[in-house]
PDB file of C-alpha atoms and ligand atoms in Angstrom:
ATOM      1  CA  UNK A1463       0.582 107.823 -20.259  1.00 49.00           C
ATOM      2  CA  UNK A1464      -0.513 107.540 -23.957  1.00 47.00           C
ATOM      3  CA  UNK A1465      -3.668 106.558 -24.467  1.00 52.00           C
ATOM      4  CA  UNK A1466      -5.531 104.633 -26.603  1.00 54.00           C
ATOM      5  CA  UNK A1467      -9.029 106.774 -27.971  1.00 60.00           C
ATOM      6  CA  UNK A1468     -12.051 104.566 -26.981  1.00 66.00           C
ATOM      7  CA  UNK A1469     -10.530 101.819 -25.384  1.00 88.00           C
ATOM      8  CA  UNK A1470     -11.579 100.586 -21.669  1.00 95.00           C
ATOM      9  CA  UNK A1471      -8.370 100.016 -19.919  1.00 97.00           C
ATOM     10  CA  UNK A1472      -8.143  97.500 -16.957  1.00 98.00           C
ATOM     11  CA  UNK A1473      -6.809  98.523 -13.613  1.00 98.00           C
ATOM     12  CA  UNK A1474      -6.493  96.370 -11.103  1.00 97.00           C
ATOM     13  CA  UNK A1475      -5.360  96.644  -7.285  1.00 96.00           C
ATOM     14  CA  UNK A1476      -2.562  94.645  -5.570  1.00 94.00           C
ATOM     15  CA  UNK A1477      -2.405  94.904  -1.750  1.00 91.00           C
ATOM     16  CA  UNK A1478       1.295  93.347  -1.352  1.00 93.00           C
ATOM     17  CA  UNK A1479       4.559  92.750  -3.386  1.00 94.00           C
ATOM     18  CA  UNK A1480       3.375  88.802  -3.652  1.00 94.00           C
ATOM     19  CA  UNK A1481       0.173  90.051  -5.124  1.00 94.00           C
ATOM     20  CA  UNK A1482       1.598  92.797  -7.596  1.00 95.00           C
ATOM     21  CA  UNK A1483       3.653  89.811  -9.058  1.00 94.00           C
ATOM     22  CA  UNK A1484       0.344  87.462  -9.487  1.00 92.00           C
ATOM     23  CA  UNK A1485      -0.459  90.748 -11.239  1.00 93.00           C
ATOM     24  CA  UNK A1486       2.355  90.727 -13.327  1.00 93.00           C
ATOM     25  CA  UNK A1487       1.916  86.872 -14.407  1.00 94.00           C
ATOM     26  CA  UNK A1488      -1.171  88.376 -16.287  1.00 95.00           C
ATOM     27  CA  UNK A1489       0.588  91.476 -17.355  1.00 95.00           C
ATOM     28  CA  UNK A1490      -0.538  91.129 -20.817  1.00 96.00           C
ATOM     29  CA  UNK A1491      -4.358  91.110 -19.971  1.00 97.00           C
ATOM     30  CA  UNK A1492      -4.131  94.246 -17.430  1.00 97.00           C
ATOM     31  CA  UNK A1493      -3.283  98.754 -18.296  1.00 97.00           C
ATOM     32  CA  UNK A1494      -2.152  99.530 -14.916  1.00 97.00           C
ATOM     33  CA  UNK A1495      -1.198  98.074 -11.340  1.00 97.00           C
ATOM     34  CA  UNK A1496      -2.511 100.525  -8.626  1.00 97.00           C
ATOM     35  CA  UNK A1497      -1.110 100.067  -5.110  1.00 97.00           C
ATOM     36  CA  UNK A1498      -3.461 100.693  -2.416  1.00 95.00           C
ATOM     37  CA  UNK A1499      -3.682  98.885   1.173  1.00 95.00           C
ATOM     38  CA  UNK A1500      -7.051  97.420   1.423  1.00 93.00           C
ATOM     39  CA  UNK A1501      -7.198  97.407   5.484  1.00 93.00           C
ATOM     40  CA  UNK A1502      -6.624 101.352   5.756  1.00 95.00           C
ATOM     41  CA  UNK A1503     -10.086 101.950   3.721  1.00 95.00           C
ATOM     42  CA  UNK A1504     -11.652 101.587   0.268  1.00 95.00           C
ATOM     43  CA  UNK A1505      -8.374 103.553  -0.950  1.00 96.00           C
ATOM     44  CA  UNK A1506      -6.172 103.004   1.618  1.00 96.00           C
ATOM     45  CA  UNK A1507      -2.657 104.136   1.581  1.00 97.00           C
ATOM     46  CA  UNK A1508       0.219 101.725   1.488  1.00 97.00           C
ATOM     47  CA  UNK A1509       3.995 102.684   1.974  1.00 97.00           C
ATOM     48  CA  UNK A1510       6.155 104.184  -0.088  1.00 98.00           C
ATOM     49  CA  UNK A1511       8.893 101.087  -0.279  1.00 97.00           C
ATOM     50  CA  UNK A1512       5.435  99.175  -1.066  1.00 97.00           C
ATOM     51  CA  UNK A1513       4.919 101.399  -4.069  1.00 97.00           C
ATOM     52  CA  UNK A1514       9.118 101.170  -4.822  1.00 97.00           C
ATOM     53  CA  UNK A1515       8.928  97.269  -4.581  1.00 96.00           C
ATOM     54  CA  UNK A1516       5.635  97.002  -6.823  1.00 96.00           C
ATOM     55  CA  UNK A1517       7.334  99.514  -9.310  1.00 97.00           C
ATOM     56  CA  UNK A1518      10.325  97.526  -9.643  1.00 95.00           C
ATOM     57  CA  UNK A1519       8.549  94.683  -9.842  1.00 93.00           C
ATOM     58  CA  UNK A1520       5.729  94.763 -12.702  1.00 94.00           C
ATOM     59  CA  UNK A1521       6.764  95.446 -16.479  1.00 94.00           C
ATOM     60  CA  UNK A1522       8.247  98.599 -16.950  1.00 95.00           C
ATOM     61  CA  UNK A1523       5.357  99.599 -19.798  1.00 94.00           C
ATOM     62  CA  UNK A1524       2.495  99.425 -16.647  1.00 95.00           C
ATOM     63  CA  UNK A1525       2.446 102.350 -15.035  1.00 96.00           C
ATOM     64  CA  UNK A1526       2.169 102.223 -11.383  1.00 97.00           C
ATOM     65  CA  UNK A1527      -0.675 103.802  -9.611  1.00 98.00           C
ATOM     66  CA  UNK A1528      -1.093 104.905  -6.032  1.00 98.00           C
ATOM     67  CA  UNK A1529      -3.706 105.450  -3.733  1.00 97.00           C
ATOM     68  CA  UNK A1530      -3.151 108.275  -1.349  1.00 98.00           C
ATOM     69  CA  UNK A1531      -5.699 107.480   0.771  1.00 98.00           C
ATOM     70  CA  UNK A1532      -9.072 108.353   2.047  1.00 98.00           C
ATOM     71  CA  UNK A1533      -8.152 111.834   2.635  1.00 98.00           C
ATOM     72  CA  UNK A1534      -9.760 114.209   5.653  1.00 98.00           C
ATOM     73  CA  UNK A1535      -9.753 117.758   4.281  1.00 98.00           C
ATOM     74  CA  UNK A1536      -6.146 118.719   5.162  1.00 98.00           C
ATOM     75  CA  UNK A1537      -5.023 120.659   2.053  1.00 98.00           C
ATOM     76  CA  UNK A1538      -1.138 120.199   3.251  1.00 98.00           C
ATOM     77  CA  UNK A1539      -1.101 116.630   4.077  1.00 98.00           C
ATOM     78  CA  UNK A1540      -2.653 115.417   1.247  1.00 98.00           C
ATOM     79  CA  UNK A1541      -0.387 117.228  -1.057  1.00 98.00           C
ATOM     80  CA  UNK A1542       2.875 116.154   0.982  1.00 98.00           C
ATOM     81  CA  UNK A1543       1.079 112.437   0.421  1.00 98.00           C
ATOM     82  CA  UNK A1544       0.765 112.766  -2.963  1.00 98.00           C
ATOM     83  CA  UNK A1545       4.218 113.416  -3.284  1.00 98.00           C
ATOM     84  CA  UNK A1546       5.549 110.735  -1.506  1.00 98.00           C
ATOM     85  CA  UNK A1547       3.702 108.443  -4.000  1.00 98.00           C
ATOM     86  CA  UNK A1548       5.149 110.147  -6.272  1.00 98.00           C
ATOM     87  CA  UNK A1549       8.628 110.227  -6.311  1.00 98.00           C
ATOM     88  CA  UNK A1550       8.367 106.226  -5.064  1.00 98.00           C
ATOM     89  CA  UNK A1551       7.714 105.670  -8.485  1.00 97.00           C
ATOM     90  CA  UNK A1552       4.021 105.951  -8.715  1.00 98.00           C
ATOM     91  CA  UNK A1553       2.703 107.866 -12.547  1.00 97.00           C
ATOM     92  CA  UNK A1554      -0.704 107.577 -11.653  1.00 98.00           C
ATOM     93  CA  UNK A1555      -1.466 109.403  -8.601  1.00 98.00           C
ATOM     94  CA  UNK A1556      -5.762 108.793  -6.772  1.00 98.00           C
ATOM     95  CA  UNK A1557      -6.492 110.385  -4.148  1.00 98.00           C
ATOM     96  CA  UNK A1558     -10.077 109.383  -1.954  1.00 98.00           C
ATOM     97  CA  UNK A1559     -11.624 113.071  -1.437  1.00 98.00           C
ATOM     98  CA  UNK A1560     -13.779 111.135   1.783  1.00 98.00           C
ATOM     99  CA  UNK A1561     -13.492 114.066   4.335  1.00 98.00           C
ATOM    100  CA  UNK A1562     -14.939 116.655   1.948  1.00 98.00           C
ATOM    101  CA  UNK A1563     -18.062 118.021   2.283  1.00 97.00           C
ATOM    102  CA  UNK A1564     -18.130 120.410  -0.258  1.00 98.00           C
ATOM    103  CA  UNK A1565     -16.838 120.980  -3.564  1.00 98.00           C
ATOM    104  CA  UNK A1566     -14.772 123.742  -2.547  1.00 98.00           C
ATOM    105  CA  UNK A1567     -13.169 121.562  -0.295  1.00 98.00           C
ATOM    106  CA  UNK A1568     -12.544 119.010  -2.926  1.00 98.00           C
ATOM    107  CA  UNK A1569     -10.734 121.528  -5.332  1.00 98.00           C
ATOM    108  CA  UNK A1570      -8.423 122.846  -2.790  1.00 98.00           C
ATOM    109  CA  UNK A1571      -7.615 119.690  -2.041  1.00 98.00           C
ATOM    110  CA  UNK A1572      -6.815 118.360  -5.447  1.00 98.00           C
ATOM    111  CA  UNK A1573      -5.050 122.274  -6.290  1.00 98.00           C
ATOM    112  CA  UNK A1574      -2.627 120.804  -3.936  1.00 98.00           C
ATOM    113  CA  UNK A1575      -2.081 117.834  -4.730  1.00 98.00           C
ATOM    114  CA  UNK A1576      -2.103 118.445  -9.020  1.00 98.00           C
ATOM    115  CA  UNK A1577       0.487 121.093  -8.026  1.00 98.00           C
ATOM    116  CA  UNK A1578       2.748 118.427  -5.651  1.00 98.00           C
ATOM    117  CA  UNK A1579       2.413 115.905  -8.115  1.00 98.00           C
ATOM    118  CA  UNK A1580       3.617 117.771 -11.524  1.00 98.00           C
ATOM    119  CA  UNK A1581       6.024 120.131 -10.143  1.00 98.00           C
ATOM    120  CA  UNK A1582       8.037 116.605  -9.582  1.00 97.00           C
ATOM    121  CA  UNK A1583       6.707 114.931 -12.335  1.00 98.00           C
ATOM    122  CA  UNK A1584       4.920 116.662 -15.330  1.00 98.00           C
ATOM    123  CA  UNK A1585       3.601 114.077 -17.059  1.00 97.00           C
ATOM    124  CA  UNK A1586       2.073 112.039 -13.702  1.00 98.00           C
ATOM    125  CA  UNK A1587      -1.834 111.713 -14.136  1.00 98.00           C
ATOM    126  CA  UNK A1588      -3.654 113.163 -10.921  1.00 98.00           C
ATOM    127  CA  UNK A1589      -7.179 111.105 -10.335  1.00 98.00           C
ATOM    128  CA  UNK A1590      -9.488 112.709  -7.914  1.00 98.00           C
ATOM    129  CA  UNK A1591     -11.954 110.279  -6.647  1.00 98.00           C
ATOM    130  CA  UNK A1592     -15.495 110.357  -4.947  1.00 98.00           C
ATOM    131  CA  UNK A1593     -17.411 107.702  -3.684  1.00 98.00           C
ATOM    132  CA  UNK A1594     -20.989 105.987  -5.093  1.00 98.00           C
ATOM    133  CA  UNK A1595     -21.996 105.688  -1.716  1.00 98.00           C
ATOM    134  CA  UNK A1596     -21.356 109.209  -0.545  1.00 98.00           C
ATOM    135  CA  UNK A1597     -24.923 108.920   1.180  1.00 97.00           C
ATOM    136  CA  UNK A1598     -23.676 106.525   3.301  1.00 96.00           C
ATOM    137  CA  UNK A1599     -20.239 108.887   4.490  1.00 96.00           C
ATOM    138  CA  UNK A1600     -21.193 112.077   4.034  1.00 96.00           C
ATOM    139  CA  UNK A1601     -18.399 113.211   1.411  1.00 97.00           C
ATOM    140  CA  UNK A1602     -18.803 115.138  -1.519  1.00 98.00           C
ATOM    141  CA  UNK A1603     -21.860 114.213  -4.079  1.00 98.00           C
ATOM    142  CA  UNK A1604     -20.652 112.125  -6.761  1.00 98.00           C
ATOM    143  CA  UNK A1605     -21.651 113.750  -9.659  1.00 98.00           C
ATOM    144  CA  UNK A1606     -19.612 117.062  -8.331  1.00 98.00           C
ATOM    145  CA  UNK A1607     -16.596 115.115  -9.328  1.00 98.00           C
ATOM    146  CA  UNK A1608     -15.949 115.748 -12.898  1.00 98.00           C
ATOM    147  CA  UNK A1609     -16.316 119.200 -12.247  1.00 98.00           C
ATOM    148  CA  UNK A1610     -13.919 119.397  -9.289  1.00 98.00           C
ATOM    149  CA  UNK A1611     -11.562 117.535 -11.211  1.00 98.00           C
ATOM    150  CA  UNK A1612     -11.515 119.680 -13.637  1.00 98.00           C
ATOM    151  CA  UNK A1613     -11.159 122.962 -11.749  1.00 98.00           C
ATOM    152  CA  UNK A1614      -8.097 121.478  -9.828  1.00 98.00           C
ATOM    153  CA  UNK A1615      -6.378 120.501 -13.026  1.00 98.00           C
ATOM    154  CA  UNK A1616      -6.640 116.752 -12.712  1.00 98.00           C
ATOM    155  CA  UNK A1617      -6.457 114.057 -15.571  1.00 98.00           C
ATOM    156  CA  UNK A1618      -9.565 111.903 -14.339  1.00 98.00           C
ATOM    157  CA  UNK A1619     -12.306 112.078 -12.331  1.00 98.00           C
ATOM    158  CA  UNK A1620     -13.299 108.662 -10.972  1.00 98.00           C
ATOM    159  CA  UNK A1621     -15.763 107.211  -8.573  1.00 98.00           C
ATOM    160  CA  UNK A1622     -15.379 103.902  -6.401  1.00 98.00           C
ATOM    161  CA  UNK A1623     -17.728 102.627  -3.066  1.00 98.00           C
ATOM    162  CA  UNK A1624     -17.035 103.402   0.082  1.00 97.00           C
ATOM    163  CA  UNK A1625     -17.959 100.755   1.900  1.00 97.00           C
ATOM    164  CA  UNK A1626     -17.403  97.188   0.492  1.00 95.00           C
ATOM    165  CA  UNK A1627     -20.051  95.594   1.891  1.00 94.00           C
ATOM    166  CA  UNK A1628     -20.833  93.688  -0.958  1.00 91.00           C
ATOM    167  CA  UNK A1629     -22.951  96.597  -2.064  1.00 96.00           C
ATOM    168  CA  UNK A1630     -21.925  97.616  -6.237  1.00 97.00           C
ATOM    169  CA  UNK A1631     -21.173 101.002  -7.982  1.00 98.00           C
ATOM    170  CA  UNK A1632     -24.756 100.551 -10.024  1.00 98.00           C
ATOM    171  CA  UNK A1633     -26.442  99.891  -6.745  1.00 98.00           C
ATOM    172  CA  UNK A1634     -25.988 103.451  -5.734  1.00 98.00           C
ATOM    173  CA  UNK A1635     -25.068 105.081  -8.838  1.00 98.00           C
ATOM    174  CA  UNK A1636     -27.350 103.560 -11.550  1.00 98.00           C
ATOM    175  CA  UNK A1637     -26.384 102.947 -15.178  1.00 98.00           C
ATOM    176  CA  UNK A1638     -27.765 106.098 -16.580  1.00 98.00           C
ATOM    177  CA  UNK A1639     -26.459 108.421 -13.987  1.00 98.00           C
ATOM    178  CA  UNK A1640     -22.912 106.962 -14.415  1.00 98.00           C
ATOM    179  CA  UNK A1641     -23.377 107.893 -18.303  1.00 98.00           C
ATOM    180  CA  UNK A1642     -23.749 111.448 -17.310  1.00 98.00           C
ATOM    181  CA  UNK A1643     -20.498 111.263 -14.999  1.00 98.00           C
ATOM    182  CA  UNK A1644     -18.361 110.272 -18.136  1.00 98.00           C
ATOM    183  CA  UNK A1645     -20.410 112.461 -19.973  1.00 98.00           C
ATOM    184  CA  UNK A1646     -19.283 115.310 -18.381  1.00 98.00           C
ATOM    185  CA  UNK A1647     -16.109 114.546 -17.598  1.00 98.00           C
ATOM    186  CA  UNK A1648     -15.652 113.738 -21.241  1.00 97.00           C
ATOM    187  CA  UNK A1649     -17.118 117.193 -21.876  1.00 97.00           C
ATOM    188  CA  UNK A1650     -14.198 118.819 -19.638  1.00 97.00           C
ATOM    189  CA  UNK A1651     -11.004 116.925 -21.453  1.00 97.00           C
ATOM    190  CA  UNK A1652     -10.990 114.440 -17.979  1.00 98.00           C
ATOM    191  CA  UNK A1653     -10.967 111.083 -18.578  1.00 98.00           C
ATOM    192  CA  UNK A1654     -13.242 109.238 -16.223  1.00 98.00           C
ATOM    193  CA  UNK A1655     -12.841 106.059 -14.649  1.00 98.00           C
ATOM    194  CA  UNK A1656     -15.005 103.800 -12.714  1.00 98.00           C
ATOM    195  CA  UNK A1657     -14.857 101.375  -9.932  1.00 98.00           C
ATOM    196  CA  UNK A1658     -16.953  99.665  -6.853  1.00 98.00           C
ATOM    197  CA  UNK A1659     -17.213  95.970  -6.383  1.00 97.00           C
ATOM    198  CA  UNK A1660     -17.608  95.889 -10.693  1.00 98.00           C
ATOM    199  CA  UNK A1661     -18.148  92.376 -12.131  1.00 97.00           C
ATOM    200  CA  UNK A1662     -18.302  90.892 -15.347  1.00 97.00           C
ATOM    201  CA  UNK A1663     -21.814  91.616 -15.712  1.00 97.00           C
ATOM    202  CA  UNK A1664     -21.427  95.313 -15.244  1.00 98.00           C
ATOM    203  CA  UNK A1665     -18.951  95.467 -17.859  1.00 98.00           C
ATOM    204  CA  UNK A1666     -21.433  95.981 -20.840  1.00 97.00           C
ATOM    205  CA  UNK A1667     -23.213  99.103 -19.329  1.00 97.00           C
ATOM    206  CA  UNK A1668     -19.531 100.312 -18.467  1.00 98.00           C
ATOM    207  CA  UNK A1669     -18.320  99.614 -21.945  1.00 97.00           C
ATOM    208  CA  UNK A1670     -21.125 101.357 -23.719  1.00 96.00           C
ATOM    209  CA  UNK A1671     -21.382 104.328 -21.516  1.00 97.00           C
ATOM    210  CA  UNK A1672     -17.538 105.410 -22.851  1.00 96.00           C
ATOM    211  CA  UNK A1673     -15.758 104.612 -19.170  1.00 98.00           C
ATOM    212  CA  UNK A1674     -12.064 104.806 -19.955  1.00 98.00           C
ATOM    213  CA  UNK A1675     -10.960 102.878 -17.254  1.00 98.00           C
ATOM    214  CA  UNK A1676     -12.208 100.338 -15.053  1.00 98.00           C
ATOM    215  CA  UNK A1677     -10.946  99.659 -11.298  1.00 98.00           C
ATOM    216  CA  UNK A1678     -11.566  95.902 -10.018  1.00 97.00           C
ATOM    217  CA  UNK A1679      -9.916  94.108  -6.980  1.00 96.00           C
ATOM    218  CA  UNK A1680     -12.358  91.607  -5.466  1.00 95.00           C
ATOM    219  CA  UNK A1681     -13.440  90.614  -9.464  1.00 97.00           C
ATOM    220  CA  UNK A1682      -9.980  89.003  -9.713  1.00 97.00           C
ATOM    221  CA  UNK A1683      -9.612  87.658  -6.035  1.00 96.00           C
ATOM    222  CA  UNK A1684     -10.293  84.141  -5.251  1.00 96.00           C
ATOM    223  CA  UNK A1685     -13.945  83.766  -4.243  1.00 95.00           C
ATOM    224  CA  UNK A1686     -14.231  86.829  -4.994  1.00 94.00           C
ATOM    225  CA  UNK A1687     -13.487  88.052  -1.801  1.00 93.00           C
ATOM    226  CA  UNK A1688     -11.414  90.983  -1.906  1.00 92.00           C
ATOM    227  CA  UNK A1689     -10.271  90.232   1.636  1.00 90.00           C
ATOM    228  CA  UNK A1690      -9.003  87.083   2.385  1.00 90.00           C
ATOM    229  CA  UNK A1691      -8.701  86.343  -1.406  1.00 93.00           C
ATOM    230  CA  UNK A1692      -5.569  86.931  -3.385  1.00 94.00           C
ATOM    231  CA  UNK A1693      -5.722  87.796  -6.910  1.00 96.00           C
ATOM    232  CA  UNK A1694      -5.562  85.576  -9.087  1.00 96.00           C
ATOM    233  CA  UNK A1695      -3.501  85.441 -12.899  1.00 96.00           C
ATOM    234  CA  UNK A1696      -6.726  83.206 -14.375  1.00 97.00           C
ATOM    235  CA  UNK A1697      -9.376  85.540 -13.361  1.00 97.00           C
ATOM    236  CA  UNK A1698      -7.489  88.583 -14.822  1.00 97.00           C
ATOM    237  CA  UNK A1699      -7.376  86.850 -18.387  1.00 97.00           C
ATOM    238  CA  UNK A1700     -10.880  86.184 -18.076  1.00 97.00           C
ATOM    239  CA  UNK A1701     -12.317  89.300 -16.691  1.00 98.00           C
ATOM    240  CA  UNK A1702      -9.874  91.310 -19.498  1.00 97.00           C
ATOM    241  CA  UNK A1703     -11.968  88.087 -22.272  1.00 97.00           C
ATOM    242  CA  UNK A1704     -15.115  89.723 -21.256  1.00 97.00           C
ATOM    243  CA  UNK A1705     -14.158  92.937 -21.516  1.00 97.00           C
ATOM    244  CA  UNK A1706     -12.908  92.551 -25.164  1.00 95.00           C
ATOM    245  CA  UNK A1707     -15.729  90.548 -25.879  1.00 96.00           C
ATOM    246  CA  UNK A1708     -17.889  93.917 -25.146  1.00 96.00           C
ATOM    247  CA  UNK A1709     -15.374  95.983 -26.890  1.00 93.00           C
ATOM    248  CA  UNK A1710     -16.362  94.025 -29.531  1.00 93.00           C
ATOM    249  CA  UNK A1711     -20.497  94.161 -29.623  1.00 93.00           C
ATOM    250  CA  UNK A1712     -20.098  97.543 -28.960  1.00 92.00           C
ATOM    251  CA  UNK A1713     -17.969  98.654 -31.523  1.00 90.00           C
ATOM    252  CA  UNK A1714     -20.236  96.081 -34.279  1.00 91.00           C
ATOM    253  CA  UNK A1715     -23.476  98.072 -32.734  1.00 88.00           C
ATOM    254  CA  UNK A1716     -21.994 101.287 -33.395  1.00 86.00           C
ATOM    255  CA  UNK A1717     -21.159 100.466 -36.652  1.00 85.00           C
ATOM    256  CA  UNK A1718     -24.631  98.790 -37.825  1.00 86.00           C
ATOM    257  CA  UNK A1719     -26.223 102.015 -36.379  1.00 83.00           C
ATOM    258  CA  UNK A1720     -24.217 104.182 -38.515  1.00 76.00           C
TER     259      UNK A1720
HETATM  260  O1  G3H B3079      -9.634 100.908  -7.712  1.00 66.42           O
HETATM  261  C1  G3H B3079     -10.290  99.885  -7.682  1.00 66.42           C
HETATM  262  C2  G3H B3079     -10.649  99.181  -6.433  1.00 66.42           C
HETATM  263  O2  G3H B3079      -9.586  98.480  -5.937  1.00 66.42           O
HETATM  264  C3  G3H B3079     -11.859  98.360  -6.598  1.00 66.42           C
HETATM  265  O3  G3H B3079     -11.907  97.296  -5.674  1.00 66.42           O
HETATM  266  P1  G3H B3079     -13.196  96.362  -5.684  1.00 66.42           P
HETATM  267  O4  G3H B3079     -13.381  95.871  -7.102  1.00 66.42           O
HETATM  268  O5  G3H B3079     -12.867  95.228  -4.765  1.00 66.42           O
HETATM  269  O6  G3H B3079     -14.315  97.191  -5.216  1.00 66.42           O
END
């Protein structure tokens, strides 16, 4: 995908064909549709003519993302998983590294799945994700994941919550810790991207700690519940309105400071 230097991009996550085209009503406010089946976990799986639907059905200038799952440490499986998204048309490949304990666990996990993923399709972007809330699983620390990202070759490192419980990215990692998370995954060429129940109101700490990209599901949903809400066209334009409206006080603070 090219990308755009500084510049937040919105992701946002469809469970269902019906949804991905509420999705692509709002096409023009949103960077990239990401398939994942809320009811198998935080980034559940969905299947692969789910992912071949959505693909066919959102603008052909969105890439498609997939969720692989929240993966147990099974080097083989994962990578077989990843391919599958893959060659259903999915460019932008996130995988859930929620049965590893360790960082070595992590990478030879990811190895796998950057290696399934490009041999097919070179120019796919591999996200390996952790989990704010790792406390609460047992997985892999969070801050380990820019790291592990970048010894398995990946294109992002990302974090989202395990549990939606109504509990928020900043309630477990705070503001200043997620800085150093895009910090270093800046550092190692990753871009690093950012998700966990995120509202409007988080989006000025997100924009001015340099995320590149920003997850949301329940956000968007009606009520806000990303459950038995659907997402909604109107709240995409508005959450994207308050995004460019911190684009904007960011980028005038920057320049007044220099
Ligand atoms: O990848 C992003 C997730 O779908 C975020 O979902 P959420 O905003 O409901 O936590």
């Amino acid at each position: 995908m090219r990308w755009k230097e500084a510049t937040l991009l919105l992701l946002i996550s469809p469970d269902s064909v019906e949804e991905a085209l509420d999705c692509a009503k709002a096409a023009e406010h949103l960077d990239i549709v990401d398939v994942k089946k809320p009811d198998e976990g935080s980034l559940g799986a969905n299947f692969p003519w789910v992912i071949r639907q959505i693909r066919d059905a959102v603008p052909a200038d969105k890439p498609v993302s997939a969720t692989v799952g929240d993966v147990p440490y099974k080097p083989g499986t994962v990578a077989q998983a990843a391919l599958g998204a893959t060659v259903s048309g999915a460019t932008y490949i996130k995988v859930g590294l929620y049965g590893c304990t360790t960082p070595e666990q992590a990478v030879d996990v990811m190895r796998g799945v950057v290696r399934a993923v490009k041999d097919h399709r070179p120019d796919a972007f591999v996200v390996a994700s952790g989990y704010a809330d790792a406390h609460r699983i047992g997985c892999v620390n969070p801050l380990a994941l820019p790291d592990i990202a970048h010894r398995s070759g990946c294109d992002a490192a990302m974090l989202d919550t395990a549990i939606k419980d109504g509990t928020r990215l900043f309630d477990h990692v705070p503001p200043d810790l997620c800085a150093e998370f895009v910090r270093q995954a800046h550092e190692a060429g990753l871009r690093a991207a950012l998700a966990g129940s995120v509202k409007a109101a988080d989006l000025g700490a997100l924009t001015r700690i340099g995320t590149d990209i920003v997850g949301v599901r329940g956000a968007v949903c009606e009520g806000g519940d990303r459950d038995a809400g659907r997402i909604q066209p109107q709240l995409v334009a508005a959450f994207r309105a308050e995004m460019d409206r911190h684009a904007g006080e960011h980028a005038a603070s920057v320049a007044t400071a220099s």
